[in-house]
Amino acid sequence: MIIDLEKVPTETGSNYPDEFKSMVAGRIRQRLGNFAGLKNFGVNLVKLEPGSSSALRHWHSHQDEFIYVLEGELTLITDVGAEVLKPGMAAGFPAGEANGHHLVNRTSTIAVYLEVGDRTPNDEATFPDDDLITKASPDGKSRIFAHKDGTLY
Amino acid sequence: MIIDLEKVPTETGSNYPDEFKSMVAGRIRQRLGNFAGLKNFGVNLVKLEPGSSSALRHWHSHQDEFIYVLEGELTLITDVGAEVLKPGMAAGFPAGEANGHHLVNRTSTIAVYLEVGDRTPNDEATFPDDDLITKASPDGKSRIFAHKDGTLY
């Protein structure tokens, strides 16, 4: 089915613990894949406002990730440092590769990109810059956020 | 990792039986996800020359598919008929939905799109317009092509 972008809900906000929510306050997502009924992977069209981040810097144990820049300019932060991504550029983050990554909009105009991620179970995310770990909840339907000492948020 | 598009090999050709190869002769793919080391899903950047098709019209039993148009204009053929897709438009094809689909470039200029598909095992593809069925080979590494009466090509 063709996905009518005007009918796909826009989502802001985050399920991060409160102290981290401001990092992604300017992230506006449309879940195109979910809208079309896809279940094996998600494809989101994301608009990132100036100053905002795609996520906290993180890497996944079991899930691959991919992004493709459509408009504007994004800075990719990894262990390598900061690298600028322009429209037509892409990046991939294989599951289990322990190199935390996120995108930051360091410009004064909005940036737009596609992000793809799968739903492989038993995934955990590691956040090298923050006192945070996540893992899937026992029912697999949500994520549990904890401090690195295991204390729940 | 950032994917250097100039280093990603371009692939033409097809593993279809000979009589169907001409349908996709003008399809040029770069396997961006594979290049980055992704395993759970594939993301290909595809250039489709005038007159060529993305694939034979088909649907998958177990694998989701998604496309996003970047340049040019593509005609999506499904049971609904022909619908034109322009840059910034997207379509999704959920696993198991028995509505064969493919993209055809009916213009005189090249069209470019991203295609995403996962690697869920035991997938079969059904081709409503052609005397063809496929299923994964016993080792899961390739596809077997057969006539609809089961005779192998």
mmCIF file of C-alpha atoms in Angstrom:
data_model
loop_
_atom_site.group_PDB
_atom_site.id
_atom_site.type_symbol
_atom_site.label_atom_id
_atom_site.label_comp_id
_atom_site.label_asym_id
_atom_site.label_seq_id
_atom_site.Cartn_x
_atom_site.Cartn_y
_atom_site.Cartn_z
ATOM 1 C CA MET A 1 0.000 0.000 0.000
ATOM 2 C CA ILE A 2 1.045 3.556 -0.684
ATOM 3 C CA ILE A 3 1.616 5.372 2.611
ATOM 4 C CA ASP A 4 -0.255 8.682 2.727
ATOM 5 C CA LEU A 5 2.200 10.728 4.778
ATOM 6 C CA GLU A 6 -0.498 13.198 5.739
ATOM 7 C CA LYS A 7 -2.374 10.408 7.505
ATOM 8 C CA VAL A 8 0.583 9.004 9.465
ATOM 9 C CA PRO A 9 0.498 10.345 13.050
ATOM 10 C CA THR A 10 3.410 12.515 14.181
ATOM 11 C CA GLU A 11 4.938 11.554 17.513
ATOM 12 C CA THR A 12 7.079 13.611 19.841
ATOM 13 C CA GLY A 13 8.200 12.834 23.370
ATOM 14 C CA SER A 14 10.182 9.863 24.628
ATOM 15 C CA ASN A 15 9.998 6.938 27.035
ATOM 16 C CA TYR A 16 13.407 7.855 28.492
ATOM 17 C CA PRO A 17 13.562 8.671 32.220
ATOM 18 C CA ASP A 18 12.649 12.329 32.811
ATOM 19 C CA GLU A 19 16.200 13.621 33.161
ATOM 20 C CA PHE A 20 17.019 12.570 29.586
ATOM 21 C CA LYS A 21 13.830 13.686 27.815
ATOM 22 C CA SER A 22 15.141 17.148 26.865
ATOM 23 C CA MET A 23 17.803 15.583 24.611
ATOM 24 C CA VAL A 24 15.148 14.412 22.153
ATOM 25 C CA ALA A 25 12.532 17.122 22.709
ATOM 26 C CA GLY A 26 12.876 18.306 19.095
ATOM 27 C CA ARG A 27 12.431 14.859 17.509
ATOM 28 C CA ILE A 28 9.261 14.406 15.441
ATOM 29 C CA ARG A 29 8.666 10.882 14.124
ATOM 30 C CA GLN A 30 6.204 9.309 11.720
ATOM 31 C CA ARG A 31 6.138 5.522 11.923
ATOM 32 C CA LEU A 32 5.701 4.739 8.217
ATOM 33 C CA GLY A 33 6.341 1.011 8.470
ATOM 34 C CA ASN A 34 3.884 0.510 11.334
ATOM 35 C CA PHE A 35 1.278 2.542 9.434
ATOM 36 C CA ALA A 36 1.603 0.154 6.469
ATOM 37 C CA GLY A 37 1.230 -2.873 8.748
ATOM 38 C CA LEU A 38 4.870 -3.995 8.745
ATOM 39 C CA LYS A 39 5.917 -6.050 11.778
ATOM 40 C CA ASN A 40 9.443 -7.344 11.146
ATOM 41 C CA PHE A 41 11.110 -3.952 11.034
ATOM 42 C CA GLY A 42 10.244 -0.312 11.594
ATOM 43 C CA VAL A 43 10.838 2.598 9.230
ATOM 44 C CA ASN A 44 10.401 6.071 10.684
ATOM 45 C CA LEU A 45 10.511 9.411 8.897
ATOM 46 C CA VAL A 46 12.157 11.707 11.425
ATOM 47 C CA LYS A 47 12.372 15.489 11.543
ATOM 48 C CA LEU A 48 15.011 16.756 13.958
ATOM 49 C CA GLU A 49 14.835 20.353 15.097
ATOM 50 C CA PRO A 50 17.985 22.452 15.651
ATOM 51 C CA GLY A 51 19.767 21.430 18.848
ATOM 52 C CA SER A 52 17.953 18.123 19.227
ATOM 53 C CA SER A 53 19.303 14.573 19.118
ATOM 54 C CA SER A 54 17.961 11.403 17.503
ATOM 55 C CA ALA A 55 18.472 9.507 20.775
ATOM 56 C CA LEU A 56 20.945 9.281 23.612
ATOM 57 C CA ARG A 57 24.212 7.877 22.280
ATOM 58 C CA HIS A 58 23.727 4.100 22.346
ATOM 59 C CA TRP A 59 24.293 0.752 20.672
ATOM 60 C CA HIS A 60 22.074 -2.334 20.425
ATOM 61 C CA SER A 61 22.994 -5.897 21.305
ATOM 62 C CA HIS A 62 20.671 -7.671 18.836
ATOM 63 C CA GLN A 63 19.055 -5.116 16.531
ATOM 64 C CA ASP A 64 20.575 -3.559 13.412
ATOM 65 C CA GLU A 65 19.983 0.112 12.622
ATOM 66 C CA PHE A 66 20.222 2.151 9.419
ATOM 67 C CA ILE A 67 19.707 5.835 8.598
ATOM 68 C CA TYR A 68 19.476 7.783 5.319
ATOM 69 C CA VAL A 69 19.583 11.596 5.275
ATOM 70 C CA LEU A 70 16.916 13.331 3.191
ATOM 71 C CA GLU A 71 17.171 17.041 4.060
ATOM 72 C CA GLY A 72 19.392 19.338 6.091
ATOM 73 C CA GLU A 73 22.575 18.303 7.831
ATOM 74 C CA LEU A 74 23.182 15.996 10.771
ATOM 75 C CA THR A 75 26.233 15.339 12.921
ATOM 76 C CA LEU A 76 26.881 11.692 13.684
ATOM 77 C CA ILE A 77 28.608 11.189 17.043
ATOM 78 C CA THR A 78 30.428 7.892 17.624
ATOM 79 C CA ASP A 79 33.638 6.757 19.325
ATOM 80 C CA VAL A 80 35.367 8.063 16.163
ATOM 81 C CA GLY A 81 34.171 11.601 16.945
ATOM 82 C CA ALA A 82 31.834 13.921 15.033
ATOM 83 C CA GLU A 83 31.128 13.438 11.321
ATOM 84 C CA VAL A 84 28.752 15.505 9.190
ATOM 85 C CA LEU A 85 26.059 13.777 7.147
ATOM 86 C CA LYS A 86 24.338 15.502 4.223
ATOM 87 C CA PRO A 87 21.365 14.526 2.048
ATOM 88 C CA GLY A 88 21.992 11.303 0.168
ATOM 89 C CA MET A 89 24.373 9.991 2.829
ATOM 90 C CA ALA A 90 23.664 6.830 4.811
ATOM 91 C CA ALA A 91 25.011 5.031 7.855
ATOM 92 C CA GLY A 92 24.554 1.560 9.311
ATOM 93 C CA PHE A 93 25.003 0.314 12.865
ATOM 94 C CA PRO A 94 25.261 -3.479 13.110
ATOM 95 C CA ALA A 95 23.873 -5.232 16.165
ATOM 96 C CA GLY A 96 26.490 -5.979 18.782
ATOM 97 C CA GLU A 97 29.057 -3.450 17.552
ATOM 98 C CA ALA A 98 30.031 -1.632 20.765
ATOM 99 C CA ASN A 99 30.266 1.859 19.310
ATOM 100 C CA GLY A 100 27.604 4.181 20.687
ATOM 101 C CA HIS A 101 26.050 6.483 18.106
ATOM 102 C CA HIS A 102 23.465 9.194 17.739
ATOM 103 C CA LEU A 103 22.619 12.067 15.404
ATOM 104 C CA VAL A 104 22.611 15.680 16.522
ATOM 105 C CA ASN A 105 21.247 18.619 14.555
ATOM 106 C CA ARG A 106 23.914 21.271 15.107
ATOM 107 C CA THR A 107 22.516 23.561 12.387
ATOM 108 C CA SER A 108 19.842 26.255 12.540
ATOM 109 C CA THR A 109 17.407 24.471 10.199
ATOM 110 C CA ILE A 110 15.422 21.276 10.471
ATOM 111 C CA ALA A 111 16.992 18.001 9.297
ATOM 112 C CA VAL A 112 15.023 15.031 7.937
ATOM 113 C CA TYR A 113 16.061 11.392 7.732
ATOM 114 C CA LEU A 114 14.745 7.855 7.488
ATOM 115 C CA GLU A 115 15.621 5.392 10.266
ATOM 116 C CA VAL A 116 15.219 1.631 10.022
ATOM 117 C CA GLY A 117 15.468 -0.874 12.865
ATOM 118 C CA ASP A 118 14.346 -4.458 13.337
ATOM 119 C CA ARG A 119 12.500 -6.144 16.210
ATOM 120 C CA THR A 120 14.882 -8.964 17.115
ATOM 121 C CA PRO A 121 13.971 -10.080 20.678
ATOM 122 C CA ASN A 122 16.193 -9.951 23.795
ATOM 123 C CA ASP A 123 17.736 -6.679 22.683
ATOM 124 C CA GLU A 124 19.594 -4.519 25.182
ATOM 125 C CA ALA A 125 20.865 -0.990 24.598
ATOM 126 C CA THR A 126 24.052 0.383 26.106
ATOM 127 C CA PHE A 127 24.558 4.116 26.674
ATOM 128 C CA PRO A 128 28.279 4.917 27.049
ATOM 129 C CA ASP A 129 27.787 8.593 28.044
ATOM 130 C CA ASP A 130 24.894 8.202 30.500
ATOM 131 C CA ASP A 131 24.017 6.293 33.663
ATOM 132 C CA LEU A 132 21.462 4.233 31.809
ATOM 133 C CA ILE A 133 20.856 0.692 30.548
ATOM 134 C CA THR A 134 17.751 -0.733 28.911
ATOM 135 C CA LYS A 135 16.475 -4.184 28.238
ATOM 136 C CA ALA A 136 13.213 -5.572 26.997
ATOM 137 C CA SER A 137 10.532 -6.051 29.652
ATOM 138 C CA PRO A 138 9.636 -9.697 30.481
ATOM 139 C CA ASP A 139 6.603 -9.524 28.157
ATOM 140 C CA GLY A 140 8.761 -8.081 25.357
ATOM 141 C CA LYS A 141 6.371 -5.190 24.790
ATOM 142 C CA SER A 142 8.328 -2.361 26.373
ATOM 143 C CA ARG A 143 11.773 -1.447 27.662
ATOM 144 C CA ILE A 144 12.985 -1.277 31.247
ATOM 145 C CA PHE A 145 15.300 1.625 32.058
ATOM 146 C CA ALA A 146 17.802 1.230 34.882
ATOM 147 C CA HIS A 147 20.898 2.887 36.292
ATOM 148 C CA LYS A 148 24.148 1.092 35.525
ATOM 149 C CA ASP A 149 24.117 -0.357 39.085
ATOM 150 C CA GLY A 150 20.798 -2.043 38.225
ATOM 151 C CA THR A 151 18.536 0.327 40.201
ATOM 152 C CA LEU A 152 15.375 1.011 38.217
ATOM 153 C CA TYR A 153 14.460 4.529 37.215
ATOM 154 C CA MET B 1 29.648 3.526 10.172
ATOM 155 C CA ILE B 2 29.063 6.025 7.437
ATOM 156 C CA ILE B 3 28.475 4.201 4.154
ATOM 157 C CA ASP B 4 30.705 5.553 1.387
ATOM 158 C CA LEU B 5 28.373 5.118 -1.587
ATOM 159 C CA GLU B 6 31.272 5.237 -4.011
ATOM 160 C CA LYS B 7 32.703 2.097 -2.419
ATOM 161 C CA VAL B 8 29.470 0.055 -2.428
ATOM 162 C CA PRO B 9 29.479 -2.336 -5.411
ATOM 163 C CA THR B 10 26.763 -1.875 -8.038
ATOM 164 C CA GLU B 11 24.926 -5.039 -9.032
ATOM 165 C CA THR B 12 22.879 -5.747 -12.122
ATOM 166 C CA GLY B 13 21.457 -9.034 -13.351
ATOM 167 C CA SER B 14 19.070 -11.369 -11.589
ATOM 168 C CA ASN B 15 18.761 -14.918 -10.306
ATOM 169 C CA TYR B 16 15.393 -15.317 -12.068
ATOM 170 C CA PRO B 17 15.096 -18.065 -14.689
ATOM 171 C CA ASP B 18 16.393 -16.826 -18.064
ATOM 172 C CA GLU B 19 13.002 -16.072 -19.580
ATOM 173 C CA PHE B 20 12.289 -13.437 -16.895
ATOM 174 C CA LYS B 21 15.694 -11.730 -16.723
ATOM 175 C CA SER B 22 14.856 -9.020 -19.279
ATOM 176 C CA MET B 23 12.183 -7.588 -16.966
ATOM 177 C CA VAL B 24 14.840 -6.380 -14.515
ATOM 178 C CA ALA B 25 17.708 -5.779 -16.960
ATOM 179 C CA GLY B 26 17.737 -2.061 -16.136
ATOM 180 C CA ARG B 27 17.879 -2.494 -12.347
ATOM 181 C CA ILE B 28 21.104 -1.326 -10.679
ATOM 182 C CA ARG B 29 21.377 -2.050 -6.956
ATOM 183 C CA GLN B 30 23.789 -1.071 -4.214
ATOM 184 C CA ARG B 31 23.415 -3.168 -1.065
ATOM 185 C CA LEU B 32 23.996 -0.453 1.536
ATOM 186 C CA GLY B 33 22.913 -2.482 4.557
ATOM 187 C CA ASN B 34 25.114 -5.458 3.660
ATOM 188 C CA PHE B 35 28.053 -3.106 3.070
ATOM 189 C CA ALA B 36 27.647 -1.750 6.610
ATOM 190 C CA GLY B 37 27.528 -5.267 8.062
ATOM 191 C CA LEU B 38 23.795 -5.423 8.784
ATOM 192 C CA LYS B 39 22.324 -8.934 8.910
ATOM 193 C CA ASN B 40 18.723 -8.645 10.112
ATOM 194 C CA PHE B 41 17.454 -6.641 7.162
ATOM 195 C CA GLY B 42 18.691 -5.373 3.814
ATOM 196 C CA VAL B 43 18.583 -1.817 2.507
ATOM 197 C CA ASN B 44 19.325 -1.344 -1.176
ATOM 198 C CA LEU B 45 19.714 1.890 -3.123
ATOM 199 C CA VAL B 46 18.179 1.083 -6.496
ATOM 200 C CA LYS B 47 18.397 2.918 -9.804
ATOM 201 C CA LEU B 48 15.768 1.797 -12.297
ATOM 202 C CA GLU B 49 16.280 2.615 -15.953
ATOM 203 C CA PRO B 50 13.363 3.574 -18.240
ATOM 204 C CA GLY B 51 11.282 0.525 -19.124
ATOM 205 C CA SER B 52 12.667 -1.671 -16.379
ATOM 206 C CA SER B 53 10.931 -3.228 -13.373
ATOM 207 C CA SER B 54 12.003 -3.609 -9.753
ATOM 208 C CA ALA B 55 11.057 -7.287 -9.839
ATOM 209 C CA LEU B 56 8.397 -9.556 -11.264
ATOM 210 C CA ARG B 57 5.088 -8.753 -9.612
ATOM 211 C CA HIS B 58 5.131 -10.765 -6.372
ATOM 212 C CA TRP B 59 4.294 -10.954 -2.682
ATOM 213 C CA HIS B 60 6.159 -12.569 0.224
ATOM 214 C CA SER B 61 4.785 -15.023 2.763
ATOM 215 C CA HIS B 62 7.044 -14.081 5.698
ATOM 216 C CA GLN B 63 9.088 -10.999 4.812
ATOM 217 C CA ASP B 64 7.966 -7.378 4.986
ATOM 218 C CA GLU B 65 9.018 -4.914 2.287
ATOM 219 C CA PHE B 66 9.227 -1.109 2.186
ATOM 220 C CA ILE B 67 10.207 1.386 -0.507
ATOM 221 C CA TYR B 68 10.872 5.151 -0.465
ATOM 222 C CA VAL B 69 11.211 7.127 -3.712
ATOM 223 C CA LEU B 70 14.205 9.484 -3.942
ATOM 224 C CA GLU B 71 14.305 10.646 -7.576
ATOM 225 C CA GLY B 72 12.244 10.333 -10.738
ATOM 226 C CA GLU B 73 8.863 8.686 -10.954
ATOM 227 C CA LEU B 74 7.785 5.072 -10.539
ATOM 228 C CA THR B 75 4.557 3.258 -11.285
ATOM 229 C CA LEU B 76 3.442 0.825 -8.596
ATOM 230 C CA ILE B 77 1.449 -2.087 -10.016
ATOM 231 C CA THR B 78 -0.758 -4.045 -7.623
ATOM 232 C CA ASP B 79 -4.192 -5.704 -7.732
ATOM 233 C CA VAL B 80 -5.541 -2.141 -7.317
ATOM 234 C CA GLY B 81 -4.004 -1.147 -10.656
ATOM 235 C CA ALA B 82 -1.309 1.377 -11.523
ATOM 236 C CA GLU B 83 -0.405 4.220 -9.148
ATOM 237 C CA VAL B 84 2.320 6.814 -9.677
ATOM 238 C CA LEU B 85 4.921 7.382 -6.960
ATOM 239 C CA LYS B 86 7.012 10.543 -6.827
ATOM 240 C CA PRO B 87 9.992 11.566 -4.672
ATOM 241 C CA GLY B 88 9.124 11.625 -0.990
ATOM 242 C CA MET B 89 6.443 8.954 -1.392
ATOM 243 C CA ALA B 90 6.653 5.590 0.332
ATOM 244 C CA ALA B 91 4.909 2.226 0.209
ATOM 245 C CA GLY B 92 4.872 -0.833 2.457
ATOM 246 C CA PHE B 93 4.054 -4.452 1.660
ATOM 247 C CA PRO B 94 3.344 -6.528 4.761
ATOM 248 C CA ALA B 95 4.330 -10.191 4.772
ATOM 249 C CA GLY B 96 1.471 -12.499 3.895
ATOM 250 C CA GLU B 97 -0.700 -9.887 2.211
ATOM 251 C CA ALA B 98 -1.672 -11.589 -1.059
ATOM 252 C CA ASN B 99 -1.402 -8.550 -3.318
ATOM 253 C CA GLY B 100 1.410 -8.868 -5.836
ATOM 254 C CA HIS B 101 3.375 -5.682 -6.374
ATOM 255 C CA HIS B 102 6.287 -4.298 -8.347
ATOM 256 C CA LEU B 103 7.595 -0.942 -9.523
ATOM 257 C CA VAL B 104 7.947 -0.068 -13.196
ATOM 258 C CA ASN B 105 9.764 2.936 -14.600
ATOM 259 C CA ARG B 106 7.381 4.137 -17.329
ATOM 260 C CA THR B 107 9.224 7.451 -17.792
ATOM 261 C CA SER B 108 12.174 8.369 -19.993
ATOM 262 C CA THR B 109 14.534 9.184 -17.109
ATOM 263 C CA ILE B 110 16.123 7.098 -14.387
ATOM 264 C CA ALA B 111 14.268 6.633 -11.082
ATOM 265 C CA VAL B 112 15.952 6.065 -7.727
ATOM 266 C CA TYR B 113 14.511 4.517 -4.581
ATOM 267 C CA LEU B 114 15.435 2.783 -1.339
ATOM 268 C CA GLU B 115 14.105 -0.735 -0.724
ATOM 269 C CA VAL B 116 14.087 -2.478 2.642
ATOM 270 C CA GLY B 117 13.371 -6.145 3.310
ATOM 271 C CA ASP B 118 14.040 -8.494 6.196
ATOM 272 C CA ARG B 119 15.497 -12.016 6.284
ATOM 273 C CA THR B 120 12.754 -13.942 8.077
ATOM 274 C CA PRO B 121 13.292 -17.637 7.251
ATOM 275 C CA ASN B 122 10.896 -19.979 5.393
ATOM 276 C CA ASP B 123 9.822 -17.201 3.070
ATOM 277 C CA GLU B 124 8.051 -18.026 -0.190
ATOM 278 C CA ALA B 125 7.246 -15.593 -2.983
ATOM 279 C CA THR B 126 4.141 -15.834 -5.143
ATOM 280 C CA PHE B 127 4.027 -14.371 -8.671
ATOM 281 C CA PRO B 128 0.413 -13.865 -9.787
ATOM 282 C CA ASP B 129 1.260 -12.917 -13.403
ATOM 283 C CA ASP B 130 3.910 -15.540 -14.149
ATOM 284 C CA ASP B 131 4.364 -19.302 -14.083
ATOM 285 C CA LEU B 132 6.780 -19.054 -11.191
ATOM 286 C CA ILE B 133 7.053 -19.829 -7.498
ATOM 287 C CA THR B 134 10.082 -19.520 -5.233
ATOM 288 C CA LYS B 135 10.994 -20.831 -1.839
ATOM 289 C CA ALA B 136 14.153 -20.823 0.180
ATOM 290 C CA SER B 137 16.593 -23.640 -0.590
ATOM 291 C CA PRO B 138 17.018 -26.273 2.164
ATOM 292 C CA ASP B 139 20.202 -24.545 3.409
ATOM 293 C CA GLY B 140 18.403 -21.192 3.462
ATOM 294 C CA LYS B 141 21.133 -19.498 1.450
ATOM 295 C CA SER B 142 19.415 -19.222 -1.933
ATOM 296 C CA ARG B 143 16.029 -19.474 -3.585
ATOM 297 C CA ILE B 144 14.599 -22.320 -5.637
ATOM 298 C CA PHE B 145 12.578 -21.293 -8.707
ATOM 299 C CA ALA B 146 9.865 -23.616 -9.970
ATOM 300 C CA HIS B 147 6.900 -23.636 -12.316
ATOM 301 C CA LYS B 148 3.519 -23.518 -10.602
ATOM 302 C CA ASP B 149 3.165 -27.282 -11.181
ATOM 303 C CA GLY B 150 6.313 -27.790 -9.074
ATOM 304 C CA THR B 151 8.699 -28.536 -11.981
ATOM 305 C CA LEU B 152 12.032 -26.867 -11.346
ATOM 306 C CA TYR B 153 13.427 -24.323 -13.771
#
